[in-house]
Tab-separated table of C-alpha atoms in Angstrom:
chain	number	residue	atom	x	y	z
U	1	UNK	CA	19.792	32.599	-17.392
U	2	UNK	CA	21.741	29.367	-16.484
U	3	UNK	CA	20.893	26.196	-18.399
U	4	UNK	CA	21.378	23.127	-16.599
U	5	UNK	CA	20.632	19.790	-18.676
U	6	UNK	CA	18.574	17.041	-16.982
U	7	UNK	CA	21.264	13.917	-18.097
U	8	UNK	CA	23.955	15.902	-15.842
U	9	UNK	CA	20.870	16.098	-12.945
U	10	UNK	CA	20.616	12.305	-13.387
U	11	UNK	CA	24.530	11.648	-14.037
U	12	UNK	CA	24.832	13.462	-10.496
U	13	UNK	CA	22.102	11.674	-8.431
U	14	UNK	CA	23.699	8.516	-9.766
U	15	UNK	CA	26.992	8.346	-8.069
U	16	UNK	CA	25.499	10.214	-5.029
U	17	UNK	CA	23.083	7.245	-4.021
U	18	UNK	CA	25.740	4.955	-4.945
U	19	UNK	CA	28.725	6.539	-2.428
U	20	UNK	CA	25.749	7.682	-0.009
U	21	UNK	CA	24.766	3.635	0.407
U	22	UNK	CA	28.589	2.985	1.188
U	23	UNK	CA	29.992	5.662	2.948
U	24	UNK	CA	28.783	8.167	6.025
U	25	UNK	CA	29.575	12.090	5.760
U	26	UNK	CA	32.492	12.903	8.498
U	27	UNK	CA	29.728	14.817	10.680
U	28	UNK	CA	27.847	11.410	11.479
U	29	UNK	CA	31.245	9.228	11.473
U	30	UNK	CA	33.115	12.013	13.912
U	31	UNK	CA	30.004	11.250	16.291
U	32	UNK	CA	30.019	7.796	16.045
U	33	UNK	CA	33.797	7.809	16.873
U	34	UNK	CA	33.587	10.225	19.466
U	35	UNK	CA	30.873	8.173	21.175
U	36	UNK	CA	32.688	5.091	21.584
U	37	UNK	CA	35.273	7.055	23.319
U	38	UNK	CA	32.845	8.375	26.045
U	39	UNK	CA	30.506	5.377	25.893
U	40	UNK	CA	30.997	3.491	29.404
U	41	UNK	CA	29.093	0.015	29.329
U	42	UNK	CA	31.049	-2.650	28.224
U	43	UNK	CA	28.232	-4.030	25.743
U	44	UNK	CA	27.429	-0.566	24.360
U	45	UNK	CA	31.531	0.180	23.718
U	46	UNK	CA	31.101	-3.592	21.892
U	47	UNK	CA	28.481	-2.597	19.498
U	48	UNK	CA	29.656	0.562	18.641
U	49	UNK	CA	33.055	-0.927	17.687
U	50	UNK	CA	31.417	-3.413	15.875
U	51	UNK	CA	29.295	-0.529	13.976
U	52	UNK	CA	33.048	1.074	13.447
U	53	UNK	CA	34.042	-1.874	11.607
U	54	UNK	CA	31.063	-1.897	9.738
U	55	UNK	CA	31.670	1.148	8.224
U	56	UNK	CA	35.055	0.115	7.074
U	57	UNK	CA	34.629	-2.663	5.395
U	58	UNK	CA	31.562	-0.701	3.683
U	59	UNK	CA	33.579	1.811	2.243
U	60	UNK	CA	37.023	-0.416	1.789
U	61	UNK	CA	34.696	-3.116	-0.392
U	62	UNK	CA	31.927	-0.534	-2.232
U	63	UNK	CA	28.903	-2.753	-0.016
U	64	UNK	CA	26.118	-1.275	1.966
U	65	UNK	CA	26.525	0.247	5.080
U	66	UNK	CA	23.367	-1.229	6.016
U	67	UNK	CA	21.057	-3.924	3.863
U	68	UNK	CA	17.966	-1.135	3.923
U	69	UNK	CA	18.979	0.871	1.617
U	70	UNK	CA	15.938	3.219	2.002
U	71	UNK	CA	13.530	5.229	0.015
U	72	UNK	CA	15.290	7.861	-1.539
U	73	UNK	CA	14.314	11.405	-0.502
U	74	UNK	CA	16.089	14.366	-2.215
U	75	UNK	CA	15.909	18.159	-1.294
U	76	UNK	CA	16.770	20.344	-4.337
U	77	UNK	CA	17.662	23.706	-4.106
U	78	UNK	CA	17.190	25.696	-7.116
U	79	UNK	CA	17.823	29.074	-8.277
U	80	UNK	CA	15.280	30.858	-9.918
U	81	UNK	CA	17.773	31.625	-12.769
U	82	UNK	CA	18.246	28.648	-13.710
U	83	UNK	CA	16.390	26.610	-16.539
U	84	UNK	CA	16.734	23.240	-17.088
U	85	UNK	CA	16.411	21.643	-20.290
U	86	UNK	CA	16.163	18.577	-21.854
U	87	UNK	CA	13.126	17.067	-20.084
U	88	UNK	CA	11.300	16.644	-17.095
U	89	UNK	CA	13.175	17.891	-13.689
U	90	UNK	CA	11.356	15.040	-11.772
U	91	UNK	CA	11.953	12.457	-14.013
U	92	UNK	CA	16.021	13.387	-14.232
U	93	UNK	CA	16.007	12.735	-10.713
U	94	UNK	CA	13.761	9.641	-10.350
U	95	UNK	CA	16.406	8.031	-13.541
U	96	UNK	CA	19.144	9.480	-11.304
U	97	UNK	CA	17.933	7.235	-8.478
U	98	UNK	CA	17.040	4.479	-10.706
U	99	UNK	CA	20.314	3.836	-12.269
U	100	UNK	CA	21.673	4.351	-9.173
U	101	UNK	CA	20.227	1.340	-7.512
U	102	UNK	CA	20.264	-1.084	-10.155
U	103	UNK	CA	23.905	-0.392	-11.472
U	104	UNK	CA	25.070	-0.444	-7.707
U	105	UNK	CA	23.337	-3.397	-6.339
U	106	UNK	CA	21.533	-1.677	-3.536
U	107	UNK	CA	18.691	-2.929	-2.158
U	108	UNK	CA	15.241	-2.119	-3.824
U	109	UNK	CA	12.871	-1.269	-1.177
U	110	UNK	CA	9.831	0.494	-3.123
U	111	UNK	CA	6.897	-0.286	-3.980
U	112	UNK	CA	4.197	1.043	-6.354
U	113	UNK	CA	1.036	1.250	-4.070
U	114	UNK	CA	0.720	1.421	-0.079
U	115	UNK	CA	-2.015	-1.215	0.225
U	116	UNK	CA	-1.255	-3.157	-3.191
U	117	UNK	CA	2.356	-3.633	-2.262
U	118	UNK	CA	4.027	-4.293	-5.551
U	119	UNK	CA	7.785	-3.667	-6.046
U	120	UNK	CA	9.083	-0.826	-8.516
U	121	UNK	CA	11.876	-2.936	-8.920
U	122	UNK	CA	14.416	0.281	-8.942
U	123	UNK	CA	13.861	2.116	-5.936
U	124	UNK	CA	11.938	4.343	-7.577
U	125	UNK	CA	9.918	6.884	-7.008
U	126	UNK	CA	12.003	8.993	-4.941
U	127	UNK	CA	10.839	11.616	-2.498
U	128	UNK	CA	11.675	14.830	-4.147
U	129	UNK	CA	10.935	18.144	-2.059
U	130	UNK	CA	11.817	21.655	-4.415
U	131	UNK	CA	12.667	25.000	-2.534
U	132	UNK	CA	13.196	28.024	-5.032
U	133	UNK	CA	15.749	30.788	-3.788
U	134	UNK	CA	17.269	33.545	-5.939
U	135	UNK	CA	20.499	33.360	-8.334
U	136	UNK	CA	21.811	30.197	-10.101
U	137	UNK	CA	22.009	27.672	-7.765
U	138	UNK	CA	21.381	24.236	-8.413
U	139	UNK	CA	22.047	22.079	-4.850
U	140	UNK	CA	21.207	18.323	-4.929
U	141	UNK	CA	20.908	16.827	-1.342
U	142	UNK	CA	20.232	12.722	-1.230
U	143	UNK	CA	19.265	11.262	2.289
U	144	UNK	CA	17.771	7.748	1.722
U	145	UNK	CA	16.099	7.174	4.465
U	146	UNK	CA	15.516	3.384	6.185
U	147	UNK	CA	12.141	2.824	7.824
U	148	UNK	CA	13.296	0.873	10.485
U	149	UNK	CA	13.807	4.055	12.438
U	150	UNK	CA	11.305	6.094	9.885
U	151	UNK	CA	8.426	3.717	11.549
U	152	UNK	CA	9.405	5.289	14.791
U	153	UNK	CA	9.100	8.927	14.111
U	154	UNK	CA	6.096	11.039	15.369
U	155	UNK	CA	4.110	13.994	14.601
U	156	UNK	CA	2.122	15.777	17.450
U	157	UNK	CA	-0.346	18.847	17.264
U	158	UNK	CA	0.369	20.557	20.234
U	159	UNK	CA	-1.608	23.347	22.042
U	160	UNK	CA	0.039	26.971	22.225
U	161	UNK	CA	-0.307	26.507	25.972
U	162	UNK	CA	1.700	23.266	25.888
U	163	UNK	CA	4.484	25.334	25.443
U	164	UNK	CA	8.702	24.337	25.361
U	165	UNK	CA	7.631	21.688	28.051
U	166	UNK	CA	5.047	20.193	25.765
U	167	UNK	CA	7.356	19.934	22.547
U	168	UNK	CA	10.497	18.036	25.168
U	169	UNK	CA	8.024	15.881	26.252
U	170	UNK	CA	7.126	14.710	23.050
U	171	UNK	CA	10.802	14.625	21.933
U	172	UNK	CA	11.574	12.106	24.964
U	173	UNK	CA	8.356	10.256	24.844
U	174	UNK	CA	8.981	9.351	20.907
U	175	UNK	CA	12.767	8.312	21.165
U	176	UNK	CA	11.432	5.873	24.772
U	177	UNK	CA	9.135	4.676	22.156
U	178	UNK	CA	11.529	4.146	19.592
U	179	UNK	CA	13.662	1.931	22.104
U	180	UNK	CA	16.046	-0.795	20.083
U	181	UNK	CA	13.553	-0.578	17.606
U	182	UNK	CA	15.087	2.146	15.676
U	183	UNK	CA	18.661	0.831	15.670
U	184	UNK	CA	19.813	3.326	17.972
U	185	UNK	CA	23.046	5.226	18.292
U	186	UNK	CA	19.854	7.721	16.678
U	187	UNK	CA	20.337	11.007	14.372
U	188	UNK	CA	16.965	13.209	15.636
U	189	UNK	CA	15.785	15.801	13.297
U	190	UNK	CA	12.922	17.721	15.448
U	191	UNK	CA	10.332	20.163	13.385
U	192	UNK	CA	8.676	22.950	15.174
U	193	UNK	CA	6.185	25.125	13.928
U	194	UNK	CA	4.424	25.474	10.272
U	195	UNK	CA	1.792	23.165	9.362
U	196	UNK	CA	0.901	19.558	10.018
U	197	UNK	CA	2.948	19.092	6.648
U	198	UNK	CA	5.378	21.629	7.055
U	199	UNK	CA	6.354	20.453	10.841
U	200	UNK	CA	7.506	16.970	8.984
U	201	UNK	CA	9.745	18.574	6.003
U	202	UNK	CA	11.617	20.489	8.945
U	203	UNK	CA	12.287	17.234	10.922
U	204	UNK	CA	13.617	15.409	7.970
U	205	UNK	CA	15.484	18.434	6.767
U	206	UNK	CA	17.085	18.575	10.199
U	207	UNK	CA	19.021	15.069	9.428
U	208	UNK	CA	20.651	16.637	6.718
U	209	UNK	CA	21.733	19.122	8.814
U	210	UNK	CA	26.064	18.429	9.545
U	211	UNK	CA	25.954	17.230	13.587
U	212	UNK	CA	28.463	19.514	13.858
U	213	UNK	CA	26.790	22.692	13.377
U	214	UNK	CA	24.848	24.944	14.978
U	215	UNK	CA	21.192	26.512	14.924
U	216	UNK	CA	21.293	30.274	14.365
U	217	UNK	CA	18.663	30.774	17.117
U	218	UNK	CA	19.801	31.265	21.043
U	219	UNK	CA	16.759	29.154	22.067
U	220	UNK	CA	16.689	26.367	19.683
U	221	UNK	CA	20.697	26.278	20.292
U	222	UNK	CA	20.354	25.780	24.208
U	223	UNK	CA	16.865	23.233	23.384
U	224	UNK	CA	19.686	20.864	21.067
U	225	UNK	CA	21.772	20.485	23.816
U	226	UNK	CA	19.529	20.436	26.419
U	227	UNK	CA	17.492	17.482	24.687
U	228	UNK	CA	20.726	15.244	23.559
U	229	UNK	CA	21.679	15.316	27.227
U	230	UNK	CA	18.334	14.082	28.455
U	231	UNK	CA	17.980	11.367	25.621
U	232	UNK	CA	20.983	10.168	26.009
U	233	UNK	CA	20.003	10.435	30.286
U	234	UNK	CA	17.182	7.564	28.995
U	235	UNK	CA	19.776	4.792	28.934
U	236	UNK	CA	18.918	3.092	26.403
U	237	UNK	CA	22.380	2.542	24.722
U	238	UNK	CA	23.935	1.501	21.747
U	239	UNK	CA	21.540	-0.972	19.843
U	240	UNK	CA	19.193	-0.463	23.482
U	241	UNK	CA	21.078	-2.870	25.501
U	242	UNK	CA	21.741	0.195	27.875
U	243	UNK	CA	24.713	2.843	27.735
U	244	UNK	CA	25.171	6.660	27.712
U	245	UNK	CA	24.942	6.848	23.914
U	246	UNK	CA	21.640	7.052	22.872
U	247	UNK	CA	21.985	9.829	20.159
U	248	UNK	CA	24.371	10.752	18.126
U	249	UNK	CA	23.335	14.095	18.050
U	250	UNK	CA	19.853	15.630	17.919
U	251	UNK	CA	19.254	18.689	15.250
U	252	UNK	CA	15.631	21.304	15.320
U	253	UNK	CA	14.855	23.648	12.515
U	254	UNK	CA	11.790	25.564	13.663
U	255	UNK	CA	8.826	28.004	11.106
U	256	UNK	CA	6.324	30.353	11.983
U	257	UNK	CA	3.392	28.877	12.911
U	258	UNK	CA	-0.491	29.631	13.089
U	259	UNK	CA	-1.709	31.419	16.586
U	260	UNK	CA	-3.619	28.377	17.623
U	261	UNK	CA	-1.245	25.775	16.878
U	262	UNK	CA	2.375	24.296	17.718
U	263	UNK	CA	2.879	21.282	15.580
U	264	UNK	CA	5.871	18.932	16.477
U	265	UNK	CA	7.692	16.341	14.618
U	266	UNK	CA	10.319	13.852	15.438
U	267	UNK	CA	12.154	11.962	12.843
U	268	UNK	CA	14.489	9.344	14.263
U	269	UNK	CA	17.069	8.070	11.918
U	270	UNK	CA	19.280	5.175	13.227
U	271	UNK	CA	23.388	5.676	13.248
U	272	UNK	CA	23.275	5.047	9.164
U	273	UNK	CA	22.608	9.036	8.646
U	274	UNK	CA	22.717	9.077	5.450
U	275	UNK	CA	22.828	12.497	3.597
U	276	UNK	CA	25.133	13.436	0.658
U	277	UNK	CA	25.027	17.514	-0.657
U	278	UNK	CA	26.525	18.407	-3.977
U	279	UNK	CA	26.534	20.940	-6.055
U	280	UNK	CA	26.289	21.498	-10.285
């Protein structure tokens, strides 16, 4: 039995919102360079140098990448031989995010009640979704997510009979939505399949997902490519002024589903993808 103590969980969440905040993974920077390369309007090449620059003077001078710093969601992977000590699992991550914030200056967008609308002050609580798998692992993803683009996402209950043609649709249908509104260059992290809960935890999962990789499924494979050529084919351009590059790149992660159902969900992310993976 490993034993894992909750002050290094909170030691690592630390840093990891603070260098999230300031610094994209290579996947999403690699796409963002390679777009302004193939990008061919003359306003869309502008903002997408501009968002370049951005990201260099983020990292250069420790700042945010972007002034919503979002509500921090964290997958954790855990083996089921591990056992952590020391205190409460959930509350090593929310001190984790907490420190985070305040130590690093990031914005604190949180607040205690949906309708009440008071501010934690800390950015916490954090999102925190737990998947169990066999052996010792203990993998800490943090993807704070901004709701700019988060207020654009959708989740649809399709019919069986609605079929691959039903779940595009509703792909192109929420990024038109989305238009400038969701800051685009996009990320897209598609769910298919599960439950109406499920179908969500899939999408966002799928913008942690490197843009450079791969599903391990033929169909969902030829659907990724097929659906970042027609999103892009909307026009809608870097920050929707118009311009080939309307996603970044577009990632599905699919689950078995119930006979009667084919739940769908689209969460857009603008360019700032953020997503950090470590390991203790």
């Amino acid at each position: 039995m490993r034993e894992i103590n909750c002050s290094e969980i909170t030691d690592k969440i630390r840093v990891m919102c603070q260098s999230v905040n300031v610094e994209l993974e290579q996947d999403v920077k690699d796409a963002l360079y390679a777009a302004y390369d193939r990008e061919e309007s003359a306003t869309g090449k502008q903002i997408l140098s501009q968002l370049k620059e951005n990201l260099r003077i983020a990292k250069e001078d420790r700042i945010p990448i972007c002034q919503d710093t979002g509500m921090t969601v964290v997958f954790l992977r855990i083996g089921q031989d591990v056992h952590v000590t020391g205190g409460s699992l959930a509350d090593a991550v929310n001190e984790g995010v907490r420190r985070g914030y305040v130590e690093g200056y990031l914005r604190k967008s949180v607040v205690k009640d949906p309708i009440e609308r008071e501010n934690t002050g800390d950015n916490t609580p954090a999102v925190i979704h737990y998947e169990i798998v066999p052996g010792e692992e203990f993998t800490i993803t943090v993807a704070p997510k901004g709701f700019g683009s988060e207020n654009m996402s959708r989740l649809v209950m399709l019919k069986p009979a609605d079929g691959i043609e039903g779940v595009k649709q509703v792909i192109l249908d929420t990024v038109a939505a989305a238009g400038p509104n969701a800051c685009p260059p996009m990320v897209i992290g598609v769910g298919i399949g599960g439950t109406f809960e499920k179908c969500a935890w899939l999408a966002k999962k799928a913008l942690t997902r490197s843009l450079d990789s791969e599903s391990e499924i033929a169909w969902v494979r030829d659907l990724e490519k097929e659906m970042l050529e027609k999103v892009n084919g909307l026009g809608l351009g870097p920050g929707g002024l118009g311009g080939r590059v309307t996603a970044l790149g577009l990632n599905i992660e699919t689950y078995p589903t119930h006979i009667a159902g084919l739940p769908v969900a689209v969460n857009i992310c603008c360019h700032v993808n953020r997503h950090i993976t470590e390991h203790i």
